[in-house]
XYZ file of C-alpha atoms in Angstrom:
561
model
C -12.761 74.328 75.382
C -12.723 70.728 76.592
C -16.150 69.396 74.631
C -15.058 70.366 71.491
C -11.659 67.999 72.152
C -13.820 65.646 73.210
C -15.713 65.804 69.781
C -13.096 64.967 67.051
C -12.319 61.205 68.345
C -15.935 60.075 67.027
C -15.524 61.960 64.398
C -12.802 60.437 63.231
C -13.636 57.167 64.710
C -16.859 57.737 61.966
C -14.622 58.648 59.218
C -12.499 56.277 59.649
C -15.163 53.253 59.606
C -16.858 54.205 56.611
C -13.444 54.661 54.992
C -12.134 50.938 56.199
C -13.495 48.887 53.089
C -12.878 51.423 50.006
C -9.302 50.853 52.021
C -9.750 46.753 51.515
C -11.883 47.687 47.835
C -8.997 48.484 46.623
C -6.102 45.935 48.393
C -8.078 42.726 46.633
C -7.618 39.826 47.943
C -5.399 36.970 45.782
C -7.236 33.986 44.631
C -6.525 30.743 45.321
C -4.539 28.154 43.157
C -4.982 24.497 44.795
C -6.973 23.137 41.560
C -4.319 24.369 39.281
C -1.889 23.018 42.150
C -3.473 19.912 41.558
C -3.355 19.120 37.671
C -0.438 20.794 37.243
C 0.467 17.511 39.945
C -1.308 15.157 37.913
C 0.570 15.643 34.948
C 4.063 14.585 36.864
C 5.698 18.032 37.648
C 6.126 18.799 41.224
C 3.751 20.715 43.352
C 6.831 22.853 44.688
C 6.428 24.958 41.721
C 2.885 26.418 41.242
C 1.862 29.175 44.165
C -0.957 28.586 46.132
C -2.379 31.817 45.506
C -2.341 34.574 42.587
C 1.090 35.968 42.291
C 1.905 38.862 39.530
C 2.488 37.556 35.772
C 5.135 40.104 34.883
C 7.588 37.176 34.347
C 5.490 35.108 32.253
C 6.222 35.217 28.490
C 2.869 33.724 26.326
C 0.576 33.466 28.496
C -0.932 36.715 30.322
C 1.130 38.792 32.306
C -1.817 40.256 34.771
C -2.684 37.985 37.949
C -1.098 34.642 37.829
C -0.634 30.877 39.257
C 1.751 29.755 36.340
C 5.419 30.289 37.940
C 8.033 30.893 35.022
C 8.295 27.149 35.786
C 5.574 26.434 35.031
C 5.078 28.176 31.910
C 8.075 26.474 30.799
C 7.053 23.578 31.857
C 3.596 24.009 30.012
C 4.775 24.810 27.069
C 6.626 21.435 26.199
C 3.687 19.994 27.723
C 1.479 21.257 24.748
C 3.664 19.925 22.352
C 3.230 16.458 24.195
C 0.163 16.597 23.545
C -0.168 18.496 20.696
C 1.505 15.486 19.052
C 0.747 12.992 20.912
C -3.132 13.466 18.963
C -1.935 13.810 15.605
C 0.525 10.146 16.220
C -2.798 8.372 17.631
C -5.041 9.534 14.733
C -2.469 8.797 12.239
C -1.329 5.372 13.664
C -4.691 3.830 13.356
C -4.616 4.595 9.628
C -1.336 3.636 9.628
C -1.702 0.625 11.424
C -4.100 0.135 8.810
C -2.249 0.629 5.974
C 0.526 -2.005 7.249
C -1.898 -5.026 8.406
C -3.823 -4.658 4.316
C 0.089 -4.691 2.703
C 0.519 -7.853 5.372
C -1.877 -9.471 4.087
C -1.756 -9.276 -0.113
C 2.298 -9.486 0.882
C 0.905 -13.229 1.548
C -1.527 -13.479 -0.493
C 0.062 -13.922 -3.704
C 3.351 -15.449 -1.967
C 1.431 -18.033 -0.615
C -0.574 -18.325 -3.882
C 2.429 -18.196 -6.354
C 3.668 -21.311 -3.947
C 0.310 -22.687 -3.944
C 0.478 -23.164 -7.804
C 3.532 -23.921 -8.540
C 3.161 -27.042 -6.219
C -0.272 -27.457 -8.036
C 1.458 -27.556 -11.186
C 4.585 -30.577 -10.175
C 1.823 -31.889 -8.040
C -0.176 -32.709 -10.939
C 2.884 -33.132 -14.555
C 4.051 -35.111 -12.124
C 1.593 -37.829 -11.718
C 0.322 -37.186 -15.645
C 3.966 -37.008 -17.240
C 6.002 -39.471 -14.576
C 9.314 -39.393 -15.081
C 9.171 -37.038 -18.804
C 8.673 -33.687 -16.879
C 10.865 -35.409 -13.617
C 13.558 -35.226 -17.070
C 13.165 -31.651 -17.697
C 11.049 -30.346 -14.351
C 13.493 -27.329 -14.119
C 12.024 -25.586 -16.845
C 9.500 -25.020 -14.642
C 11.041 -24.269 -11.563
C 12.799 -21.502 -13.284
C 9.425 -20.038 -14.165
C 7.819 -19.911 -11.050
C 11.751 -19.107 -9.387
C 10.815 -15.578 -11.869
C 7.985 -14.840 -11.236
C 8.648 -14.605 -7.570
C 11.749 -12.655 -8.433
C 9.504 -10.166 -9.976
C 7.012 -9.471 -7.381
C 9.645 -9.468 -4.728
C 10.845 -7.073 -6.882
C 14.090 -8.351 -9.027
C 14.477 -6.676 -12.274
C 12.616 -9.218 -14.046
C 11.065 -7.981 -17.384
C 8.103 -10.673 -17.118
C 7.715 -10.317 -21.383
C 10.999 -11.583 -22.731
C 11.670 -14.132 -19.510
C 7.503 -15.762 -20.731
C 9.266 -15.727 -24.706
C 12.526 -17.671 -23.176
C 10.490 -20.263 -21.295
C 8.402 -21.265 -24.276
C 11.301 -21.416 -26.630
C 12.998 -23.096 -23.923
C 9.657 -25.411 -23.748
C 9.929 -26.272 -27.554
C 13.097 -26.663 -27.968
C 12.578 -29.485 -25.442
C 9.556 -30.425 -26.928
C 11.326 -30.379 -30.624
C 13.811 -33.380 -29.276
C 10.776 -35.462 -27.826
C 9.012 -35.182 -30.743
C 11.004 -36.465 -33.201
C 14.010 -38.664 -31.313
C 14.992 -39.571 -34.602
C 17.712 -36.543 -35.245
C 20.226 -35.205 -33.872
C 20.315 -31.777 -32.682
C 22.596 -29.175 -31.819
C 22.330 -25.837 -30.086
C 22.669 -24.194 -33.244
C 20.072 -25.934 -34.621
C 18.286 -25.653 -31.454
C 18.861 -21.606 -31.651
C 17.158 -21.220 -34.523
C 14.347 -23.535 -33.737
C 13.602 -20.838 -30.830
C 13.827 -18.247 -33.334
C 10.679 -19.993 -35.430
C 8.345 -20.463 -31.961
C 6.254 -16.914 -33.214
C 5.469 -17.319 -36.042
C 4.590 -21.279 -36.609
C 2.881 -21.190 -33.037
C 3.564 -24.661 -31.622
C 1.482 -24.507 -28.595
C -1.396 -22.515 -30.147
C -2.504 -19.151 -28.234
C -1.886 -20.114 -25.591
C 1.699 -18.098 -24.881
C 0.666 -15.426 -26.373
C -3.231 -15.026 -24.131
C -0.882 -16.512 -20.542
C 2.256 -13.551 -21.187
C -0.445 -11.271 -21.840
C -2.750 -12.208 -18.432
C 0.794 -12.786 -16.862
C 1.703 -10.100 -17.131
C -1.105 -7.214 -16.596
C -2.129 -9.650 -13.162
C 1.370 -9.532 -12.092
C 2.035 -5.984 -12.174
C -1.700 -4.905 -11.261
C -0.513 -6.684 -8.288
C 2.967 -5.909 -6.871
C 1.911 -2.137 -7.529
C -0.738 -2.381 -5.783
C 1.092 -4.091 -3.038
C 3.875 -2.063 -3.389
C 1.076 1.353 -2.289
C -0.559 -0.297 0.652
C 3.399 0.423 1.728
C 3.592 3.405 0.632
C 1.202 4.579 2.082
C 1.964 2.600 5.333
C 5.715 4.979 5.301
C 4.235 8.005 3.985
C 1.612 8.117 7.176
C 4.805 7.729 9.191
C 7.252 9.569 8.258
C 4.703 12.697 7.833
C 2.722 12.345 10.722
C 5.906 12.096 13.233
C 5.071 17.026 13.765
C 7.273 18.945 15.552
C 5.801 21.988 15.694
C 7.730 25.344 14.858
C 8.098 27.981 18.318
C 5.683 30.075 16.674
C 3.680 26.504 16.616
C 4.558 25.731 20.266
C 3.821 29.202 21.440
C 0.043 28.814 19.601
C -0.264 25.137 21.499
C 0.563 26.821 25.255
C -1.726 29.540 24.736
C -4.826 27.418 24.089
C -3.742 24.879 26.023
C -2.408 25.754 29.053
C -2.613 29.538 29.628
C -6.546 29.327 30.177
C -5.096 27.074 33.645
C -2.603 29.744 34.409
C -6.489 32.429 34.384
C -7.535 29.706 37.020
C -10.176 28.243 34.575
C -8.774 25.201 34.228
C -12.650 23.726 33.182
C -12.803 26.425 30.784
C -12.577 24.618 26.987
C -10.783 25.688 24.014
C -13.487 27.273 21.127
C -13.779 24.999 17.831
C -12.859 27.778 15.361
C -9.943 29.335 17.496
C -8.761 25.395 18.489
C -9.011 25.252 14.399
C -6.755 27.927 13.432
C -4.342 26.860 16.540
C -4.267 23.444 14.146
C -4.234 24.279 10.697
C -1.125 26.994 11.510
C 0.634 23.984 12.956
C -0.539 21.841 10.579
C -0.453 23.461 7.004
C 2.423 21.457 5.874
C 0.163 18.294 5.875
C -2.703 19.692 4.739
C -0.640 20.283 1.612
C -0.399 15.983 0.930
C -4.360 16.408 1.156
C -4.915 17.246 -2.650
C -2.142 14.124 -3.789
C -3.305 11.986 -0.875
C -6.519 11.824 -2.302
C -5.292 11.071 -5.774
C -3.609 8.831 -5.244
C -5.802 7.231 -3.348
C -8.110 7.122 -6.086
C -5.751 5.183 -8.180
C -5.779 3.022 -5.515
C -9.408 2.230 -5.932
C -9.087 1.970 -10.293
C -6.292 -0.414 -9.644
C -8.128 -2.543 -6.877
C -10.788 -2.514 -9.514
C -9.176 -4.360 -12.434
C -7.584 -6.768 -9.941
C -11.647 -7.709 -9.273
C -11.472 -8.485 -12.824
C -9.243 -8.655 -15.665
C -6.035 -8.628 -13.507
C -7.435 -11.519 -11.245
C -3.886 -12.979 -10.543
C -6.064 -15.993 -8.471
C -7.525 -16.424 -12.295
C -4.529 -16.212 -13.940
C -1.862 -18.765 -11.073
C -4.948 -20.712 -10.404
C -5.787 -22.841 -13.626
C -1.995 -21.748 -15.107
C -0.999 -25.905 -14.243
C -4.109 -26.242 -16.992
C -2.910 -24.000 -19.287
C 0.321 -24.832 -20.122
C -0.278 -28.493 -19.891
C -2.932 -27.503 -22.907
C 0.100 -25.967 -25.159
C 2.444 -29.127 -24.408
C -0.333 -30.533 -25.606
C -1.052 -28.514 -28.986
C 2.590 -28.801 -29.594
C 2.054 -32.640 -29.822
C -0.690 -32.858 -31.928
C 1.018 -30.255 -34.314
C 4.513 -31.813 -34.683
C 4.759 -32.568 -37.530
C 3.177 -29.931 -39.164
C 5.952 -27.294 -36.498
C 8.678 -30.073 -37.607
C 8.051 -30.170 -41.369
C 8.346 -25.750 -41.374
C 11.281 -26.418 -39.001
C 13.548 -28.546 -41.010
C 12.218 -26.518 -44.545
C 13.726 -23.373 -42.130
C 16.715 -24.552 -40.685
C 17.735 -27.891 -42.105
C 16.938 -31.202 -42.340
C 19.395 -32.821 -39.624
C 21.376 -35.887 -38.549
C 19.547 -39.215 -38.559
C 20.816 -40.755 -35.290
C 21.875 -44.871 -35.385
C 19.086 -47.271 -35.347
C 19.681 -48.619 -32.766
C 19.691 -45.219 -30.947
C 16.544 -43.846 -31.928
C 13.477 -47.377 -31.225
C 12.645 -47.840 -28.281
C 9.845 -49.360 -26.481
C 6.782 -47.570 -25.682
C 5.679 -50.633 -22.829
C 8.145 -48.354 -19.813
C 5.393 -45.502 -19.952
C 3.363 -44.271 -18.443
C 2.234 -41.487 -20.109
C -1.872 -40.188 -20.264
C -3.397 -38.871 -22.858
C -4.596 -35.392 -21.142
C -3.364 -33.996 -17.425
C -6.394 -33.674 -15.197
C -6.416 -30.320 -12.383
C -7.154 -31.182 -8.835
C -10.916 -30.886 -8.134
C -11.585 -28.017 -6.194
C -11.821 -30.094 -2.488
C -7.961 -31.004 -3.997
C -6.712 -27.842 -4.404
C -4.056 -26.312 -1.614
C -6.627 -23.778 1.521
C -6.131 -20.767 -0.408
C -4.005 -18.177 0.461
C -3.683 -15.781 3.483
C -7.014 -17.685 4.294
C -9.340 -15.483 1.859
C -9.583 -15.557 -1.688
C -9.013 -12.215 -2.963
C -12.071 -10.539 -3.417
C -12.820 -10.564 0.231
C -9.182 -9.021 0.515
C -10.002 -6.118 -2.362
C -13.719 -5.475 -1.303
C -12.384 -4.600 2.775
C -9.905 -2.680 1.175
C -11.217 -0.937 -1.085
C -13.972 0.355 1.883
C -10.381 1.501 3.844
C -9.539 2.720 1.232
C -12.534 5.263 0.967
C -12.027 5.969 4.808
C -8.246 7.386 3.655
C -9.711 9.965 1.532
C -8.711 13.915 2.898
C -7.109 12.491 6.342
C -5.171 14.737 6.277
C -7.507 17.729 5.507
C -10.113 16.388 8.123
C -6.749 15.414 11.101
C -7.144 19.176 12.457
C -10.874 18.713 12.421
C -10.354 15.453 13.756
C -7.602 16.728 16.453
C -10.119 19.085 17.673
C -12.675 17.145 18.161
C -10.663 14.632 19.953
C -12.438 14.568 23.843
C -8.563 14.662 24.716
C -8.488 18.318 24.046
C -11.561 19.039 25.633
C -12.536 21.916 22.861
C -15.919 23.128 23.850
C -18.223 23.416 21.151
C -21.989 23.797 22.891
C -22.114 27.753 23.762
C -19.736 29.877 22.103
C -19.788 32.101 24.622
C -18.006 30.448 27.096
C -15.037 29.144 26.039
C -11.479 29.771 25.663
C -10.546 32.587 23.122
C -7.018 32.805 23.260
C -6.904 35.461 26.529
C -10.323 35.721 27.596
C -13.525 33.803 28.707
C -15.858 35.111 25.561
C -16.963 34.189 22.055
C -13.498 33.742 19.654
C -14.736 36.450 16.720
C -12.094 35.465 13.779
C -12.788 33.268 10.729
C -11.403 29.872 10.203
C -8.095 29.690 7.305
C -8.160 27.682 4.750
C -6.046 24.440 4.612
C -2.644 24.151 3.231
C -0.028 25.361 3.342
C -0.298 29.370 1.529
C -3.942 29.769 3.581
C -1.778 30.740 6.265
C -0.872 34.158 5.405
C -3.592 35.475 7.573
C -3.951 33.005 10.096
C -4.483 34.813 13.292
C -3.606 32.087 15.846
C -0.071 30.413 14.127
C 2.949 32.745 12.447
C 3.586 30.558 9.701
C 5.919 31.540 7.207
C 4.059 30.564 3.879
C 8.370 30.830 1.931
C 9.995 27.629 3.889
C 7.842 24.509 3.166
C 8.541 21.127 5.375
C 10.629 19.482 2.950
C 10.247 15.605 4.816
C 6.700 16.715 3.269
C 7.412 18.031 -0.056
C 9.531 14.520 -0.099
C 6.122 12.001 0.570
C 3.966 14.097 -2.013
C 7.436 13.257 -4.333
C 7.017 9.914 -3.410
C 3.007 9.841 -3.667
C 2.950 11.929 -7.435
C 5.313 8.927 -8.173
C 3.562 6.175 -7.325
C 0.302 6.957 -8.582
C 1.657 7.712 -12.082
C 3.333 3.538 -11.837
C -0.685 3.505 -10.917
C -1.969 4.399 -13.762
C 0.161 2.040 -15.476
C -0.668 -0.717 -13.812
C -4.169 -0.454 -14.381
C -3.637 0.053 -18.166
C -1.884 -3.193 -17.823
C 1.415 -1.884 -18.580
C 4.850 -2.735 -16.311
C 6.306 -0.733 -14.245
C 9.756 -0.566 -12.482
C 9.832 -1.494 -8.902
C 9.666 0.629 -5.653
C 12.156 -0.031 -2.965
C 10.113 0.508 -0.201
C 12.713 0.734 1.861
C 14.272 3.914 0.829
C 12.463 6.921 -0.002
C 13.027 7.179 -2.931
C 10.804 9.045 -6.495
C 12.723 6.822 -8.938
C 11.553 6.864 -12.242
C 8.981 4.993 -13.875
C 8.398 2.908 -17.029
C 5.766 1.657 -19.569
C 3.739 3.718 -22.453
C 2.095 5.985 -20.190
C -1.677 4.761 -21.792
C -3.826 7.148 -20.003
C -6.399 5.307 -17.708
C -9.497 6.574 -20.896
C -7.553 5.494 -23.686
C -5.355 2.643 -24.236
C -5.400 0.503 -27.321
C -8.886 -1.312 -29.138
C -5.820 -4.506 -28.423
C -6.499 -4.022 -24.410
C -9.668 -3.288 -24.133
C -10.172 -6.782 -26.318
C -7.965 -9.255 -24.562
C -8.832 -7.286 -21.215
C -12.168 -9.480 -21.166
C -9.969 -12.999 -21.752
C -8.427 -12.959 -17.791
C -12.055 -12.404 -16.078
C -13.003 -13.711 -12.754
C -14.990 -16.911 -14.509
C -12.457 -18.478 -15.568
C -10.898 -20.036 -12.556
C -11.632 -23.478 -11.466
C -14.463 -23.321 -14.076
C -12.139 -23.144 -16.980
C -10.289 -26.636 -15.794
C -13.932 -28.396 -16.147
C -13.971 -27.035 -19.863
C -10.552 -27.632 -20.737
C -10.451 -30.287 -19.746
C -13.038 -31.704 -21.005
C -12.423 -30.278 -24.775
C -8.872 -31.725 -24.205
C -9.826 -35.776 -23.883
C -11.491 -35.135 -27.200
C -9.904 -33.038 -29.263
C -6.983 -34.772 -32.004
C -7.937 -38.114 -31.439
C -7.703 -38.998 -34.842
C -3.817 -38.194 -34.930
C -2.805 -39.622 -31.389
C -2.186 -42.999 -31.246
C 0.660 -41.620 -33.893
C 1.126 -38.599 -31.987
C 1.910 -40.555 -29.054
C 3.704 -43.720 -30.258
C 6.218 -41.021 -31.101
C 6.747 -39.187 -28.585
C 6.988 -42.867 -26.028
C 9.737 -43.102 -27.933
C 11.025 -40.331 -27.323
C 10.799 -40.500 -23.786
C 11.787 -44.015 -23.849
C 15.874 -42.205 -25.622
C 15.377 -39.607 -22.707
C 15.671 -42.363 -20.402
C 18.741 -44.584 -21.239
C-alpha cells in the first residue's frame, strides 16, 4: 500500500508538466504598443492616453473591437486628426492652382491698367508737342476718353460703343468750330452737326474701325481677367472641404485604424484610398465637367488676345489713329461744312474784327509723329501681352480635369502613405491583405455603390452647386467675348451669377462682317502701323494743305484770344 501511494505524485507532476504549455497558450501574452505610443505622442497627443500593451477594444466605435493599442480617447483624437490630414491634403494641392490663378490675374490686371496709363501718356505727350496750345485747350475731351476706358475695365457701367460715339461727336463739334472760325454756332446748331457724324464720316473710316477694335479688345481683356479671378475664387471656396460624419468614419478607418492594430508601417491599398477619397470628394467631382468647359473657353479667349483682339496692338497706336482722324477732318473740312450748312442751315457770321487772326503765333505742325520704339514707355507689367498669354495658356491646359484627378492626387501624395507596390501587403480597411472592391466612378451620383463611404446622393453640396453656376455664367460671358460681344461685368468680390448681355453669337456662327473685320486688328498692326501711318500722313492732301492749315490757324488764334 505505501508503494502505490508513493507513485501518484510523480504521475500527476508529469501530467501537469505536459499541460502547462497548453494552458499558457490559451492565455496569450499581450503585445507591446510602444511604437503606436511613440507615433501618437509625435502627433502632439498625450502619451498617457495610449496603453503600453494591447487591451480589449470593446470601447471602440469605428476601429476593430479586438485586441487594440487604442483607447477611447485615442480613437476620438485620431478621428479629428484624420479630418485635419484630409483637409490639409486637399488645401495643399488646391493652393498651388489657386496661387497660379491669383498671380496670373494680378499680372494681367497690372498689365492692362498700365497699358492704358502708357497709352494716355503717349497721346498726351505727343499731342502737346504737335498741337501745342490747341490741344491743351481741348485736352479734357481726350482725358475723358481714357477715364471712361479705365472705368469700363474696372467694372463701371460703360457702354463702349455709345461712349466712343459720344467722343467722336464731341470731337466733331470742337473741330467744326475750329475750321469755321468766321461763324457763330449755338449749342443747338452743334447738336445738329453731331447728328451728321455717321453720315458724313468727317474723320474717315477711323471711328468705325477703332470702335470695332477697342470694343472687342476691351471686352476680351476685361472678361479674361475676370475669368482668372473667378477661377481663383472657385478654388478657394471648393477646396474648403468639411467631410460628413460618414466621410470622417471612412477617413479614420483608412488612416489610423491600422495603428490601433499595431500595423503602423502598413499603408492603405491604393484602390481602397481611391474609393474613400472619391466618396469624400463626391461633390467636388461634379465640378469637373463645368470646370473643363470653362478652361476651354478661357483658352479660346486667350487665342483672341494673341490675335485680332490684342489690346496691346489696339492701344499702342491709338494716338496715331486719333491724329489721322483729326487730319481727315481737316482735309475734308470744306466739303463737310457745306453739307452741314445744307442740313442744319447757314450759321450767323461773326463780326469781321472778331474772326481775323494772325497765323504767326501758331506752332501747329502738319502731321503727328509717334514715338520711336526706343522712346516708348516700358512695356506694362514688365512683359508683353503675347508672353503673358503664352504662359497662362500652358497653365490653363494643366488645370483641366483638376477636380476629377484630385482623389488620385491625394492618394499619390507621400503624406498619405498609400501602398502601391504589393497589393497583398496593404491595409484594406480591416486587415493587411488584398483589396477586392472595384473603384467607383467620379461625382456624386456614382457614389451610390461606394463600398467605403456612405454618401447621400440626394443632398448635393450647395456651396459647390453655386460655384458650378458661377462657372457656367462665366463661360457664357467668355463665349460672348470670344465673339466680340460686350458682356456684363461680374463683381468678383461677390458670389453671384448675374445675367449676360450681348447677342450670344455662337463660337462658329458669327456674322461675315465680324469675320472680315477681325483681320483689321492683328498683332502685326501695332508699332509698324505707326511708321506706315506717319509716312502716308505726310504725303496725303498736300494740294489743299496751305488753305486748310490757314483756316485752322485762324481758328487757333480765335481760341487763344
